[in-house]
Amino acid sequence: MKIGIIGLGTVGEGVLKILALENKNIKLKSGADLEVKYACDLNIDREFSFDFDKAILTQDYKKILSDPEIDIVVELIGGETIAKNIIMEALNNKKHVITANKALVAKYGPEIISAAKDNCSLFLYEAAVGGGIPIITPMIENLIANQITEIRGIMNGTSNYILTKMKEDKLDFEEALHLAAEMGYAEADPSYDVDGIDAGHKIAILSSLAYGGYINFSEVYLQGIRDISLVDIFEAEKLGFSIKLIASSKINEDKLVEISAEPILLKNEKLLSNVNDVYNAIEVTGSYTGKTLFYGKGAGMEPTASAVISDIVKIATDSVINSNFFFDTKSHLETVDTNKLKHEFYIRTSKDFDLEASALELYEEIDNYYIIIAENISRNELDETFANVKEKLIIKII
Amino acid sequence: MKIGIIGLGTVGEGVLKILALENKNIKLKSGADLEVKYACDLNIDREFSFDFDKAILTQDYKKILSDPEIDIVVELIGGETIAKNIIMEALNNKKHVITANKALVAKYGPEIISAAKDNCSLFLYEAAVGGGIPIITPMIENLIANQITEIRGIMNGTSNYILTKMKEDKLDFEEALHLAAEMGYAEADPSYDVDGIDAGHKIAILSSLAYGGYINFSEVYLQGIRDISLVDIFEAEKLGFSIKLIASSKINEDKLVEISAEPILLKNEKLLSNVNDVYNAIEVTGSYTGKTLFYGKGAGMEPTASAVISDIVKIATDSVINSNFFFDTKSHLETVDTNKLKHEFYIRTSKDFDLEASALELYEEIDNYYIIIAENISRNELDETFANVKEKLIIKII
């Protein structure tokens, strides 16, 4: 199998490195005979920390897409424009494509996957969700006898790191974000991580694989963690909860999907509450297995590269279980409007809120805020109730 | 694909039931066309809670083994004599074989797997470890780029239930065992569960798959949980630990394996400490992924049957990654004598122990016992030190 890697950023370099170091072991274990014919990046004159034949380096990705010897194109440049063009052209040239690009899969999955099917090519993206954690393969293959009814997890390591540091080291959001950036966990523009977008991409992908249809990403309810303060972390802890950015979806009997990525007050006894730092964990509920949970490093050069390589080996050994059911591009999964659903909520509001006039009960006053726990109420109702207050934070409780 | 199920106990009936109910869904998802041609048991005149063509029932397993139309034999009768004969004969008749029989795989793996290779048949046993938890497939396929260096987990639900009930409800061992039996979790003879044998089987299997060789089951260090008292649970808690029956192995640079199934004092912050009741969790350390953890129901009709069916579908879709590396029958993995290794230990000893004469320091006196925490010492040294005391319990601390 001849492979072209396009994009030698963190993950791309990881794939190149592991294939250089482990090629013989991978062949011994799987029989797969892998050869990286091209490794493409704009910046190829730099130093690499491992040995490989530099002749494979190129700046011209078109050479890879047009070379009839190339079986697998690994797209790791990220972004949504050139990356998408590369993937579409590779598929239309009858090549298999592997990516770790969750934004692309979540937003353009139906179009890309249709092109893959039309060309009898495979399009795999194990690394797009959960980094090094095995999740797509086990969810598809090991749970194949099950109807999957619910998926829930911590799918963004950066925001989990920030929430962990806020809780453990009493840092406020800005300080914790700054620390995350220093540690290399947060990008210059952290909005994908802290606004729930990245976790939203991932739950959209998993749901599209699980429920026999596809999720329109714009229908995922998103709420970020920017407005969470130390007061909230402290109040949650007093109540026996942790605040976690949880991506989740469930499908009801009418095939309607409730899907979101949002901060949640989660009971401390729950396993997900104990997932800290940059770790991810994803819980999948199957009709026969019940809940299974997958935990590990959700990002990083080597874990993510390891997942990319598992996709390469699956293609090389012809062992992909594939059908129109998974990410079914012909069947749009309808979603429910989460704003209308009644839940229990934690609310912190500034004191200009007219508590007396409302039917809500005060749980506590702290600093300049009222803390309110409201049951059996919808976001729409809450938004109306708190429409005119200066400051408010509303977080779901489970 | 024509399937013969032999043994309609809990798991066998589960497989028959799920295949009856989900056949169309499985075909839709995987393309696998599955037909149960025979379902064999001695007791076939009973009621079943689901509909299927009763004509497939038979009491004669030999009919299955000799029918040239049968592609896959699913052995679910358990035990080690007839079950082994059935498996060997099925393989020698060029049939693929699937089992959930961990004792058989752990003890006779090399012989059975050699027969499978000689006959170009597949022998799969995802359900033998972790019940419904995906573990063998992800460990082999998703982590294929990694050297696996360590495996650790709670692999026996019954003993975990007993230890959980002791801690949470302050039951002593006998009471908790009795409750486990009432709940249907413990067998009439609970020794496989509470003496570490079952967990030992499972860690032997996973290690044989992970390290490129096979473990001789008799070399697994086994210690059960019968001698653990409420005093120990209480003392562990005071120290910030939980006591869990942990099956673990790790391989060092000289390819020597340290392998055991034994109670361990585990820090409460560790995820495995928070795995309670009949749940299992298995942590696999890969050279690139770091630690990944798999959690779920380790037993029960439906979860285990779900795992058996995932093996059936893998065979039917020809998507098994297979090689001599996994459970290599030609390479015996040498083990280290765990009795010689220095660790930290929790010791509870009766007061006839001559504390003054020893170099050990008392941590606490409670009831009629000394509690001692000893560092950097081996089991051999401890056994010598405590050779003549009336009562002692020694548990490793991690």
PDB file of C-alpha atoms in Angstrom, chain A residues 17-18 21-22 25-31 126 132-148 210 269 271 274-275 279 283 287-297 302-307 309-310 313-314 317-326, chain B residues 17-18 21-22 25-31 126 132-148 210 269 271 274-275 279 283 287-297 302-307 309-310 313-314 317-326:
ATOM      1  CA  LYS A  17       7.458   9.270  12.575  1.00  0.00           C
ATOM      2  CA  ILE A  18       5.507   6.252  13.824  1.00  0.00           C
ATOM      3  CA  LEU A  21       9.794   3.587  13.424  1.00  0.00           C
ATOM      4  CA  GLU A  22       7.123   0.884  13.495  1.00  0.00           C
ATOM      5  CA  ASN A  25       6.194  -4.224  13.721  1.00  0.00           C
ATOM      6  CA  ILE A  26       3.007  -3.219  11.953  1.00  0.00           C
ATOM      7  CA  LYS A  27       3.759  -5.665   9.147  1.00  0.00           C
ATOM      8  CA  LEU A  28       4.499  -8.407  11.665  1.00  0.00           C
ATOM      9  CA  LYS A  29       1.255  -7.784  13.512  1.00  0.00           C
ATOM     10  CA  SER A  30      -1.139  -7.173  10.641  1.00  0.00           C
ATOM     11  CA  GLY A  31       0.545  -8.270   7.451  1.00  0.00           C
ATOM     12  CA  GLU A 126     -11.008   7.407  13.764  1.00  0.00           C
ATOM     13  CA  GLY A 132      -5.885   8.103  20.590  1.00  0.00           C
ATOM     14  CA  ILE A 133      -8.961   6.617  22.226  1.00  0.00           C
ATOM     15  CA  PRO A 134     -10.471   3.772  20.239  1.00  0.00           C
ATOM     16  CA  ILE A 135     -14.054   4.890  19.738  1.00  0.00           C
ATOM     17  CA  ILE A 136     -15.326   4.752  16.152  1.00  0.00           C
ATOM     18  CA  THR A 137     -14.128   1.212  15.449  1.00  0.00           C
ATOM     19  CA  PRO A 138     -15.444  -0.282  18.701  1.00  0.00           C
ATOM     20  CA  MET A 139     -18.714   1.642  18.429  1.00  0.00           C
ATOM     21  CA  ILE A 140     -19.293   0.374  14.896  1.00  0.00           C
ATOM     22  CA  GLU A 141     -17.823  -3.100  15.092  1.00  0.00           C
ATOM     23  CA  ASN A 142     -18.032  -4.285  18.669  1.00  0.00           C
ATOM     24  CA  LEU A 143     -21.510  -2.889  19.257  1.00  0.00           C
ATOM     25  CA  ILE A 144     -22.847  -3.947  15.858  1.00  0.00           C
ATOM     26  CA  ALA A 145     -25.639  -6.053  17.396  1.00  0.00           C
ATOM     27  CA  ASN A 146     -26.866  -3.069  19.436  1.00  0.00           C
ATOM     28  CA  GLN A 147     -29.157  -0.173  18.759  1.00  0.00           C
ATOM     29  CA  ILE A 148     -27.166   2.738  20.106  1.00  0.00           C
ATOM     30  CA  ALA A 210     -24.592   5.644  15.552  1.00  0.00           C
ATOM     31  CA  GLU A 269     -20.128   9.867  41.750  1.00  0.00           C
ATOM     32  CA  LEU A 271     -17.257   8.381  36.212  1.00  0.00           C
ATOM     33  CA  ASN A 274     -13.597  12.069  37.590  1.00  0.00           C
ATOM     34  CA  VAL A 275     -12.142  12.575  34.108  1.00  0.00           C
ATOM     35  CA  TYR A 279      -8.238  13.422  29.192  1.00  0.00           C
ATOM     36  CA  GLU A 283     -19.815   6.722  27.075  1.00  0.00           C
ATOM     37  CA  SER A 287     -29.404  -1.794  23.701  1.00  0.00           C
ATOM     38  CA  TYR A 288     -27.620  -4.974  24.805  1.00  0.00           C
ATOM     39  CA  THR A 289     -24.293  -3.850  26.244  1.00  0.00           C
ATOM     40  CA  GLY A 290     -25.721  -1.076  28.400  1.00  0.00           C
ATOM     41  CA  LYS A 291     -23.195   1.671  29.029  1.00  0.00           C
ATOM     42  CA  THR A 292     -19.628   1.201  27.830  1.00  0.00           C
ATOM     43  CA  LEU A 293     -17.027   3.892  28.333  1.00  0.00           C
ATOM     44  CA  PHE A 294     -13.806   4.677  26.478  1.00  0.00           C
ATOM     45  CA  TYR A 295     -11.155   6.824  28.145  1.00  0.00           C
ATOM     46  CA  GLY A 296      -7.739   8.191  27.260  1.00  0.00           C
ATOM     47  CA  LYS A 297      -5.750  11.002  25.731  1.00  0.00           C
ATOM     48  CA  GLU A 302       1.366  10.458  19.141  1.00  0.00           C
ATOM     49  CA  PRO A 303      -2.077   9.358  20.345  1.00  0.00           C
ATOM     50  CA  THR A 304      -3.779  10.986  17.359  1.00  0.00           C
ATOM     51  CA  ALA A 305      -1.181   9.615  14.930  1.00  0.00           C
ATOM     52  CA  SER A 306      -1.733   6.164  16.419  1.00  0.00           C
ATOM     53  CA  ALA A 307      -5.431   6.437  15.530  1.00  0.00           C
ATOM     54  CA  ILE A 309      -2.384   4.561  11.526  1.00  0.00           C
ATOM     55  CA  SER A 310      -5.061   2.176  12.775  1.00  0.00           C
ATOM     56  CA  VAL A 313      -3.980  -0.660   8.632  1.00  0.00           C
ATOM     57  CA  LYS A 314      -7.721  -1.312   8.424  1.00  0.00           C
ATOM     58  CA  THR A 317      -5.833  -5.346   5.519  1.00  0.00           C
ATOM     59  CA  ASP A 318      -9.239  -4.885   3.936  1.00  0.00           C
ATOM     60  CA  SER A 319     -10.964  -5.153   7.306  1.00  0.00           C
ATOM     61  CA  VAL A 320     -13.343  -2.208   7.335  1.00  0.00           C
ATOM     62  CA  ILE A 321     -16.961  -2.948   8.217  1.00  0.00           C
ATOM     63  CA  ASN A 322     -18.758  -0.525   5.971  1.00  0.00           C
ATOM     64  CA  SER A 323     -22.297   0.161   4.841  1.00  0.00           C
ATOM     65  CA  ASN A 324     -24.728   2.932   4.104  1.00  0.00           C
ATOM     66  CA  PHE A 325     -26.066   2.738   7.667  1.00  0.00           C
ATOM     67  CA  PHE A 326     -23.099   4.535   9.194  1.00  0.00           C
TER      68      PHE A 326
ATOM     69  CA  LYS B  17     -32.177 -14.269  20.966  1.00  0.00           C
ATOM     70  CA  ILE B  18     -30.223 -11.285  19.646  1.00  0.00           C
ATOM     71  CA  LEU B  21     -34.295 -10.122  16.850  1.00  0.00           C
ATOM     72  CA  GLU B  22     -31.494  -8.206  15.114  1.00  0.00           C
ATOM     73  CA  ASN B  25     -30.323  -4.736  11.427  1.00  0.00           C
ATOM     74  CA  ILE B  26     -27.011  -6.566  11.447  1.00  0.00           C
ATOM     75  CA  LYS B  27     -27.305  -7.218   7.736  1.00  0.00           C
ATOM     76  CA  LEU B  28     -28.170  -3.581   7.105  1.00  0.00           C
ATOM     77  CA  LYS B  29     -25.200  -2.381   9.126  1.00  0.00           C
ATOM     78  CA  SER B  30     -22.536  -4.847   8.056  1.00  0.00           C
ATOM     79  CA  GLY B  31     -23.779  -6.698   5.016  1.00  0.00           C
ATOM     80  CA  GLU B 126     -13.891 -11.180  22.371  1.00  0.00           C
ATOM     81  CA  GLY B 132     -19.761  -6.663  26.603  1.00  0.00           C
ATOM     82  CA  ILE B 133     -16.824  -4.261  26.831  1.00  0.00           C
ATOM     83  CA  PRO B 134     -14.962  -3.908  23.557  1.00  0.00           C
ATOM     84  CA  ILE B 135     -11.406  -4.830  24.515  1.00  0.00           C
ATOM     85  CA  ILE B 136      -9.722  -7.429  22.308  1.00  0.00           C
ATOM     86  CA  THR B 137     -10.652  -5.778  19.001  1.00  0.00           C
ATOM     87  CA  PRO B 138      -9.622  -2.248  20.041  1.00  0.00           C
ATOM     88  CA  MET B 139      -6.447  -3.505  21.717  1.00  0.00           C
ATOM     89  CA  ILE B 140      -5.409  -5.398  18.589  1.00  0.00           C
ATOM     90  CA  GLU B 141      -6.722  -3.123  15.864  1.00  0.00           C
ATOM     91  CA  ASN B 142      -6.837   0.412  17.227  1.00  0.00           C
ATOM     92  CA  LEU B 143      -3.541   0.137  19.073  1.00  0.00           C
ATOM     93  CA  ILE B 144      -1.768  -1.729  16.260  1.00  0.00           C
ATOM     94  CA  ALA B 145       0.948   0.948  15.923  1.00  0.00           C
ATOM     95  CA  ASN B 146       1.779   0.689  19.639  1.00  0.00           C
ATOM     96  CA  GLN B 147       3.970  -1.554  21.715  1.00  0.00           C
ATOM     97  CA  ILE B 148       1.689  -2.454  24.565  1.00  0.00           C
ATOM     98  CA  ALA B 210      -0.515  -7.965  23.657  1.00  0.00           C
ATOM     99  CA  GLU B 269      -8.089   9.312  42.801  1.00  0.00           C
ATOM    100  CA  LEU B 271     -10.263   5.831  37.891  1.00  0.00           C
ATOM    101  CA  ASN B 274     -14.239   4.352  41.186  1.00  0.00           C
ATOM    102  CA  VAL B 275     -15.321   1.275  39.233  1.00  0.00           C
ATOM    103  CA  TYR B 279     -18.692  -3.256  36.356  1.00  0.00           C
ATOM    104  CA  GLU B 283      -6.601  -0.008  31.182  1.00  0.00           C
ATOM    105  CA  SER B 287       3.739   3.288  23.580  1.00  0.00           C
ATOM    106  CA  TYR B 288       2.023   6.076  21.618  1.00  0.00           C
ATOM    107  CA  THR B 289      -1.509   6.291  23.018  1.00  0.00           C
ATOM    108  CA  GLY B 290      -0.474   6.266  26.664  1.00  0.00           C
ATOM    109  CA  LYS B 291      -3.206   4.867  28.896  1.00  0.00           C
ATOM    110  CA  THR B 292      -6.581   4.062  27.372  1.00  0.00           C
ATOM    111  CA  LEU B 293      -9.364   2.607  29.468  1.00  0.00           C
ATOM    112  CA  PHE B 294     -12.391   0.506  28.546  1.00  0.00           C
ATOM    113  CA  TYR B 295     -15.319   0.274  30.952  1.00  0.00           C
ATOM    114  CA  GLY B 296     -18.675  -1.463  31.059  1.00  0.00           C
ATOM    115  CA  LYS B 297     -20.635  -4.532  32.060  1.00  0.00           C
ATOM    116  CA  GLU B 302     -26.933  -9.636  26.698  1.00  0.00           C
ATOM    117  CA  PRO B 303     -23.582  -7.822  26.976  1.00  0.00           C
ATOM    118  CA  THR B 304     -21.654 -11.068  26.556  1.00  0.00           C
ATOM    119  CA  ALA B 305     -23.884 -12.217  23.686  1.00  0.00           C
ATOM    120  CA  SER B 306     -23.314  -8.833  22.022  1.00  0.00           C
ATOM    121  CA  ALA B 307     -19.558  -9.502  22.092  1.00  0.00           C
ATOM    122  CA  ILE B 309     -22.032 -11.556  17.800  1.00  0.00           C
ATOM    123  CA  SER B 310     -19.380  -8.939  17.046  1.00  0.00           C
ATOM    124  CA  VAL B 313     -19.851 -10.387  12.131  1.00  0.00           C
ATOM    125  CA  LYS B 314     -16.073  -9.935  11.924  1.00  0.00           C
ATOM    126  CA  THR B 317     -17.401  -9.709   6.792  1.00  0.00           C
ATOM    127  CA  ASP B 318     -13.860 -11.057   6.521  1.00  0.00           C
ATOM    128  CA  SER B 319     -12.516  -8.200   8.628  1.00  0.00           C
ATOM    129  CA  VAL B 320     -10.330  -9.920  11.184  1.00  0.00           C
ATOM    130  CA  ILE B 321      -6.797  -8.564  11.580  1.00  0.00           C
ATOM    131  CA  ASN B 322      -4.885 -11.740  12.239  1.00  0.00           C
ATOM    132  CA  SER B 323      -1.291 -12.841  12.449  1.00  0.00           C
ATOM    133  CA  ASN B 324       1.057 -15.054  14.402  1.00  0.00           C
ATOM    134  CA  PHE B 325       1.988 -12.118  16.647  1.00  0.00           C
ATOM    135  CA  PHE B 326      -1.230 -12.225  18.649  1.00  0.00           C
TER     136      PHE B 326
END
